[in-house]
Every structure is written in C-alpha cells, then in structure tokens.
Amino acid sequence: MDLTKIKAQAKKEISVINNSRDLERWRVKFLGRKSALSLFFANLKNLSLIERRKQGAKANKLREFLEELYRDNKERIAQQEKEIESWDISRPGTKVPTSHLHPLTLTLREITQVFSRLGFAIVEGPEIESEYYNFDALRIPPSHPARDMWDTLWLKSVSKKGRLLLRTHTSPVQIRYMEKHQPPFRIIVPGRCFRHEATDVSHDIQFHQIEGLMVDEEVSLANFKDIIETAIRELFSQKVKIRFRPSYFPFVSPGVEVDIKIRNKKSGAQEWMEIMGAGMVHPDLFESVGYNKNLWQGFAFGVGVERIAMIKYNIPDIRLFFSSDIRFLKQF
Amino acid sequence: MRFSYKWLQELVPELPPPSKLARILTLYLAETEVYSSRRRVILDVDLLPNRVADLSGHLGLAREIGAILGRKVSLPKVKLPPLQYGLNDFLKIKIQSPNCSLYVCSLIRGVKVKQSPLWLRKKLEDCGLRSINNIVDATNYVMLLTGQPLHAFDYDKISSPPEIIIRQARQGEKIVTLEKKAYSLDEQIMVIADAQDPIAIAGIKGGEKAEVDLHTKNIVLESANFFGPAIRRASQKLKLRTDASWRFEHSLTPELAQYGMEQLLSLITQIAGGEIITDKSWQKRTFASGFIPVKWEKWEKFLGWRLTSSEIKRYLRLLGFSIKSRKKYLLVSPPCFRNDIQIAEDVMGEVARLYGLDNIKSVPPVAPLTVPPKNELWEFKEELRNWLRGYHLEEVYNYSLISQEETKCFPSSWKKVFIEVSNPVSNRFAILRPTLLCNLLRNVAYNFNFVSEVRFFEIGKRYYRDKKYQERTVFAGVLASKEEKEKDLFYQVKGLGETLFQQWGLTREDYFQKKMEQSEYKDIFVTGVSFSSSNNEIGIVAAVPQKWLQFYDIKGSVVFWEFDLERLLALINTEREFQPLPRFPAVIRDISLFVPQGTSIERIVRTIQKAAPRYLEDVDLFDIYEEKVRETGKYSASFHLVFRSPEKTLTAAEVEAEMKKIYKALTVIKAVIR
C-alpha cells in the first residue's frame, strides 16, 4: 500500500474512535507487527540502496506521525472515558472507627469547666468515708431527724473515727479540705456517692455529685446567687429561668434549693425542676476546723450530675447510665 | 404533711386560693402541692426537718402563712371549761425517766364514747387519718391543730393502785400496741406504765391494755414533752414510726404540751361531756428563750444587700420574734416554738426568707484574682479519656458494688481483702469491687447480644482492705471478640499500653514488664504481662481465663487490663526536651529470622543490640509469622535495623561489618537467617 493512502486512512479511522478498545485495534492495524507499514518496512530490503534510503526515510516519518497521532488520541480518549465514569458523590466515605465518652463524663466536664473558668479549683475526696466526716462534722448526729434525708450504705468495719460508710454526698470533702487549707478559697468537688435506696427511673444506689464551696471574708448570699445563676446559664442557656427557695441542710444556714424551669418532654408543659441544694456555710463548721467563725463566711452547694445529664440529653431513666449498653453509649 | 385547705381557711382570714397559696408556700417556706380528695382541697407541704416542730399542726402553718402574707396570726386563746383540782387523789404521776421534761395529765369522768361529729371526721379524713371514736379522734384532731401528740387511756383499765409511771422499759419487757402488735422492749425505750405493765410506748404508740373503747367511762389524758433524740432512737429500734414519734423526734416545745391539753379538754367536754379533774402544776409553768445578738454591720455583709433596720424589725415581728434594739446590735428572741433559730445566721436567714430568696438581687463577688491550683490526677484522667476515645474505645461507668454471687470466681487470697456492705439493698450490690473485671465481663456478656466485638474502658475505683481501707483509681478495660483471637487481642492491648507509656514520656528504663506469676493478680490470671516501676506494680494486661468466661456466659475471647492511675502518674515526666535532628542519613537493613519457639523477642533484640552497639540506633520488630510453629518448632520474626552515625554518612562496608557481628551473635541463640 502506498504510504499516503495509509496516512489518509489512519487519519480518517482514528477521527471517529471514542474508546480505548477501538483505539487499541487501530494501533494494531496501523502500528502492529502485521500492519501495512510493518510490511512496507519488511519489503524495503528488496529495494535498491538509494530507493531503500528514500522510502525508508518516508516510512519512518509516517511511523513517527502515526505514533504521535496515537499518543494524542490516547490522551483524548482517556480524558473522555474519565468523564464518562463519573464519581458517585452520594456514596458514603470510608468509615473511620470512632468511639464515645460517657454522658456523665461530658456533663461532669461541662460543669467543672464552668466553675474552673470562675476560678474554682477541682478537689476530690474518698468514697469510703467515716461517720464523722459524712455526718457528725456536718452537724448531723445520729439523733438528728435530718439524718433520714441520707439513707446510708454502711460497711462491715470499725474505724477510729466511728463507723465506715459509703459517702452519701460530697459534702464531707468540705470538712476534709478546710482542715488542711486556709481561706480564702473556692473549690468544687466532683465525685461518686451512694444511697441505700430501692432503684427506679430516678433513683439508683450510686450517683455523682459536684460539691462547691467558696469561703472568704465577705461572700454573701447575694454573691452565691450570682455565681449559681452564672453557672447555670453557662450550662443550659442564657435564657433559662432559675428559682431560689428555702430549704434545710444542717450544715448550712440559711438553706436554699435551686430550681430551673424545663419543658416536660411528655406533656410539653414548662415545669420547675430541682437541681441543686445549697446555703451559707454554718459557722459551726468553721469552728470545728479551727477557723475564726466571726471572720469567715461563705456558701456551699451540691448538684446531682445524673439529673443535669438527664435534663440535657433527655434521658428518661437514671439506670441507663450504668447499663453499659452499647446502644446507649454510642449516642453521645 | 397533708393540710386541709378548708381548715386553714377557718384559721387565716382571706386565704389566697389553693394554687396561689401553694406557689407562695413553695417560694417562701417549703415545696407544696395541691390536690383534691373527696372533692376537698388538700395541700401537701413537704415540711423541712427544722420546721416540723412548729409547723406540724394547722395553727403553726396558719401562723406562718400570716407572716408570709404580712399579717400576724396568733394562736387562738382557749376557753377552758370548769376545772376541778385534785388529780392526785385519783391518779399518781411519777416521772422516773430523764427523757420526759413535762407530763401534763388530766382525768375526765363520765364521758360518752361514740362516733365523732361529721365536721371532725371530715377534718381527720382530709389529713389522712381514720376516725375511731370521739375520744381518740379528739386527740388526733388536737394534734393536727397544734402539732402536739396526745393520748387517752381508759382510767378503769389501769391497774391499781392507779398510777402513771414514766420510765425506761426493762430489758425484755413486752407490750401489745393498739394495732395488736407485740413488741419486746429494752432500757433504751421509754414507756408509760401503770403499777404493773407498760400501757404505752412513750411518744410512739398506745398499748392495748388501757385502750379507750365504746364502754369507757373515765379517761386519762396525756400531753407530754419528751426528749426528741430518745424518741427517735426508740422509734428506729422498734422500726415503728408514727405521727406522734415523727413530731416528738423533732423536739417540740414544752409550751405546746400545755396548749394542747387546753385544746383537748375543751374539745372533749364539748363532744363527749364529762367533768375534768386536773392539777395546777402545768398551767403556770413558763419556758424562757434566750436572746441572740445580731450585729447591725453583719446584715449587709452576710446577706449582700442593704436592709433598713425598720424592714428587719418588721420581718422579725411578723415571725413573732421579740426584739430589743441596741446601738451596735439587735437582740432577737425567737418564740419558744422556733427551736430551729439558734444563731445570728439563722435570724438573718429568716429575714432573707421572708424578703424572698428569689427576690434577692444577685451581686458578683469581689475576690482576688488567683489561679486555682491544678489537680494533676483530674487532668490526667481527662487527658487519658480523650486519648482512649481516639483509640476507638467506648467509655463505660459501672456500679462500684458487685454481687455476692460474683465473688465465687475469686480465689481466697482476694476474698480476704473484700470490703462488704453491712446493710446491702440486695445481694446484687453487696461487695465493693476489688477490680473492675467483674463489671466489664458483665458488660461483655450483655453487649454480645448486640455486637460481636466489645472495646470498653472505665476509669473508676477499686476497693480492698489491707492495713487500711483502700480505694484506688484505676484505668481498666476489655477487648472482647466472639471469635477465638485472644492472642491478637492481647497484643493489641499491650500495644495500647506501651503506646500510652510512650506518649507520657516513659521509656523502657522507667518500667519493667514481668511475668504474671510476679503480679498481685496472679491468682486470677495465668496468661498475661505485668507492668511495674521500681517500687510497685502499675498494672496488668491479661487474657481472661475460661472459668470466668463461663461464669459470665461469654463465648469468645476477652483480654482485660487494669492500671493504677496514681502510680502511673507518679512515674510520668511530661517535660520534653528537644533532640537535635540527625545530620546524617540512616541506613536501614531488614532481617528475617527463624527462631526456636521459646526464645523471646526481647532476647533477640537484646542480642542484636549487644552485638553491634556502635552504629545501631534502633531495632524494630515489624512482622511475626507463627503458622508453622507446630511442624518446625520455630517461628519467624522480621526486624528493621537502623544504623546511623552522628559524625558521617555510613558506607555500605561499615554497615556490612556491623551486620556480620549481628549474624554471628544470632547463631549463638540459634536464630537462623531466613
């Protein structure tokens, strides 16, 4: 075949190719071992030296041309094919294994962080506690009817400071801390507490509390209100409604209960929910740890962490926290 | 306590409507709910423990409502029926117990016992009491009115010579109460007795012996003041709580005993007739209460806002407090029924309460700007949690108490150190967990219902007894699979531990890895590794033995770990120092070895390190192949060897020379190059 015809035909055929399979066929046809061009080269040896040189140069030129044509079209087709095989962006991405922190950790963290920002130090105390720290030092002797507010799990034991028990609240850390530190100070005490209680959706034998204590020369009831309002607003929202009303704990005077108004998820009605017991520290506590009770004053409070978490995450049953059910844990 | 709205209405003029009243009481006194019973309105007031003594009667609550509304409500004076004196001729009263400070007693002769009038029955019903007969109902009515518990005995059933003796019971003495229940008494329990038997458990419950019934003609009425703590102790001991014991244990004022008797005498003669014989002793007694000085300057400092002296005085007067104004302070004397007011703070608190705690204007405290001290353990726990979350472990919180049944799996060496609860709620929560293992296995068993792999961790306390009662903060966890892949899980956890240590800047010089036999957990686990510092054990990583898996009904493999966080924290040095970047490139050679089973990786690494100390920078295990151990007795291990000089670029020949030394050393431990 004549080289110009080959060139023309190759050009014509490649112009309509639109996929790599046909392109490959084209390559074999025009550049393969059995192609007309290859035959042409094979036949060169039958020609005279001068003719061979002349025709050889022509054929080489054609081969270069065809190779370039092939490369250009290969690129064109690859580009076309990529566009055809488009990305399904709705397909989910590759999963990264993740896990979750417990809702109580998240809640404890949020509360402690708010108070840390307000300059409160984090302090912890023992869960196995003596009757002295849990009750007597807090003005709750066995004969005091108020002791019934704390149903206690006692331990089989006797210690020097009275019987041992599982602390029913974080308040004993008030005494423990004051015994070793001088005012002024502000602390919060997160920790696990226990009650001798039949369990139901809102009661369990263990729960977590955060105790707060601020002592200075002039920390007043009005200051207490401000700190608590600030903290609650940080935790819930700036618009949350807060209510203060009288309460009683033997280790404070006066005693205060703090409620917030939340939406009842069932009825949709707004209702008050108790979230905190508090009050001004009873001067007897200062006296028992050796402070000058005429100089120092302050406030203390206790928040139930489960209760806050239940409100924040809309959890209906306190026992879920300790269920370790993966279907529960994965939600946080 | 249940209060009848209608009754309160009779005592307080222009009482606000029920729901408004409940709202006011909640804000100014105690949480109050309204509901209706038999179409009558009931207020349920959750009385605070310090106010039971003065508010457990309708009169007390009426007085308090008056104070809150800004009106003064005083106790109505009782118009006493004619009294005859000479009780002593009919009945001798002998107070032999120190727990009785006042015993007011009267006799009414010729009463007619019958059903109570409707108005009386309705009031009892409203407050949740059952009507019995006019005499018993009268004592209950007066209790609900005044708060003073009262009791009536049938005079003719009292053994002769007729006496009332208030004494402590004798050990083993018996009494059958009005409910026909028998109680065995002891010296801690006070009784009201006649010449022969106890006829009542003082302040708690009447006895069957002198019960007032429809045939009763002559009655003995008791209105006494008992020592609160004594009644509380007895009531707890007998596990018998009554309306009377509840009031008495809150320490009532003796004046109430007098007033209660006056009310009772008046009511009974009205509804049951009879003539009263009493004595004069109780009528004239007065009880003084002291003055509490409150400095004027203290008010603003304590409450946080300025109150005028006239405001202060107005609130205190509304509450019935007597006051004397001095230049520097106010002398305040609370009424006798307010035994909860003892110190200046109590007085100021009362003013704040009447002002309205909710009405107080918040004031930001003024305090020095100090940096709160850092709590290292707390921050360590927080950091650890974040890290573990990144490692794809779910956080759990478990109960600190485990069940009696779960203790079966423990070896005796562990049982010895258990801390037990003496009054468990149930066997499910009987013993403080000595390790977090039990809880976590429970979690695995439960979650295998939903998933086939469990990756949990918990930061919490374990508890045991040595010389002291110990509670130690630990970081524990499990990797569990329904498949048999214990070994794989073990190395995953071990890797986690080692990586954590590395993160906190610990090198292999700071801690040791020991065999399980050297661990304090050795009686529980067989296969595992113990990590320790030079002083003590930090923790373990171990495969959970079959016995435990069977107990918790787990089919699969579980690897458990537990680290003591305080011990770990003590080791950690988070200060980091920059190391200059290497100036010359490293040369890396890989070798693969066939190693006799039983030769540890640690031994191989040490052999290599020892053989070529000059340029060898690191030996890094990157592959282990154990499939053919059974047939050949050998396993295969591959290492990257990293060579580097701080002074020059190493030549191939220099590295080759080092490698030759390593090959030679390896032949000594029978490791063959693959």
Tab-separated table of N, CA and C in Angstrom, chain A residues 85-94:
chain	number	residue	atom	x	y	z
A	85	GLU	N	-16.976	7.881	33.333
A	85	GLU	CA	-17.041	7.134	34.593
A	85	GLU	C	-17.064	8.153	35.737
A	86	SER	N	-18.221	8.852	35.953
A	86	SER	CA	-18.234	9.981	36.892
A	86	SER	C	-18.317	9.477	38.345
A	87	TRP	N	-17.986	10.354	39.361
A	87	TRP	CA	-17.945	9.975	40.784
A	87	TRP	C	-19.335	10.034	41.375
A	88	ASP	N	-19.684	8.964	42.096
A	88	ASP	CA	-20.959	8.987	42.816
A	88	ASP	C	-20.715	9.630	44.166
A	89	ILE	N	-20.993	10.927	44.251
A	89	ILE	CA	-20.676	11.620	45.496
A	89	ILE	C	-21.650	11.289	46.613
A	90	SER	N	-22.726	10.562	46.272
A	90	SER	CA	-23.670	10.205	47.326
A	90	SER	C	-23.192	8.958	48.084
A	91	ARG	N	-22.178	8.293	47.509
A	91	ARG	CA	-21.687	7.082	48.153
A	91	ARG	C	-21.007	7.445	49.474
A	92	PRO	N	-21.253	6.676	50.591
A	92	PRO	CA	-20.599	7.049	51.853
A	92	PRO	C	-19.085	6.926	51.766
A	93	GLY	N	-18.403	7.822	52.481
A	93	GLY	CA	-16.946	7.783	52.503
A	93	GLY	C	-16.450	6.616	53.338
A	94	THR	N	-15.170	6.409	53.304
A	94	THR	CA	-14.590	5.317	54.084
A	94	THR	C	-14.738	5.626	55.568
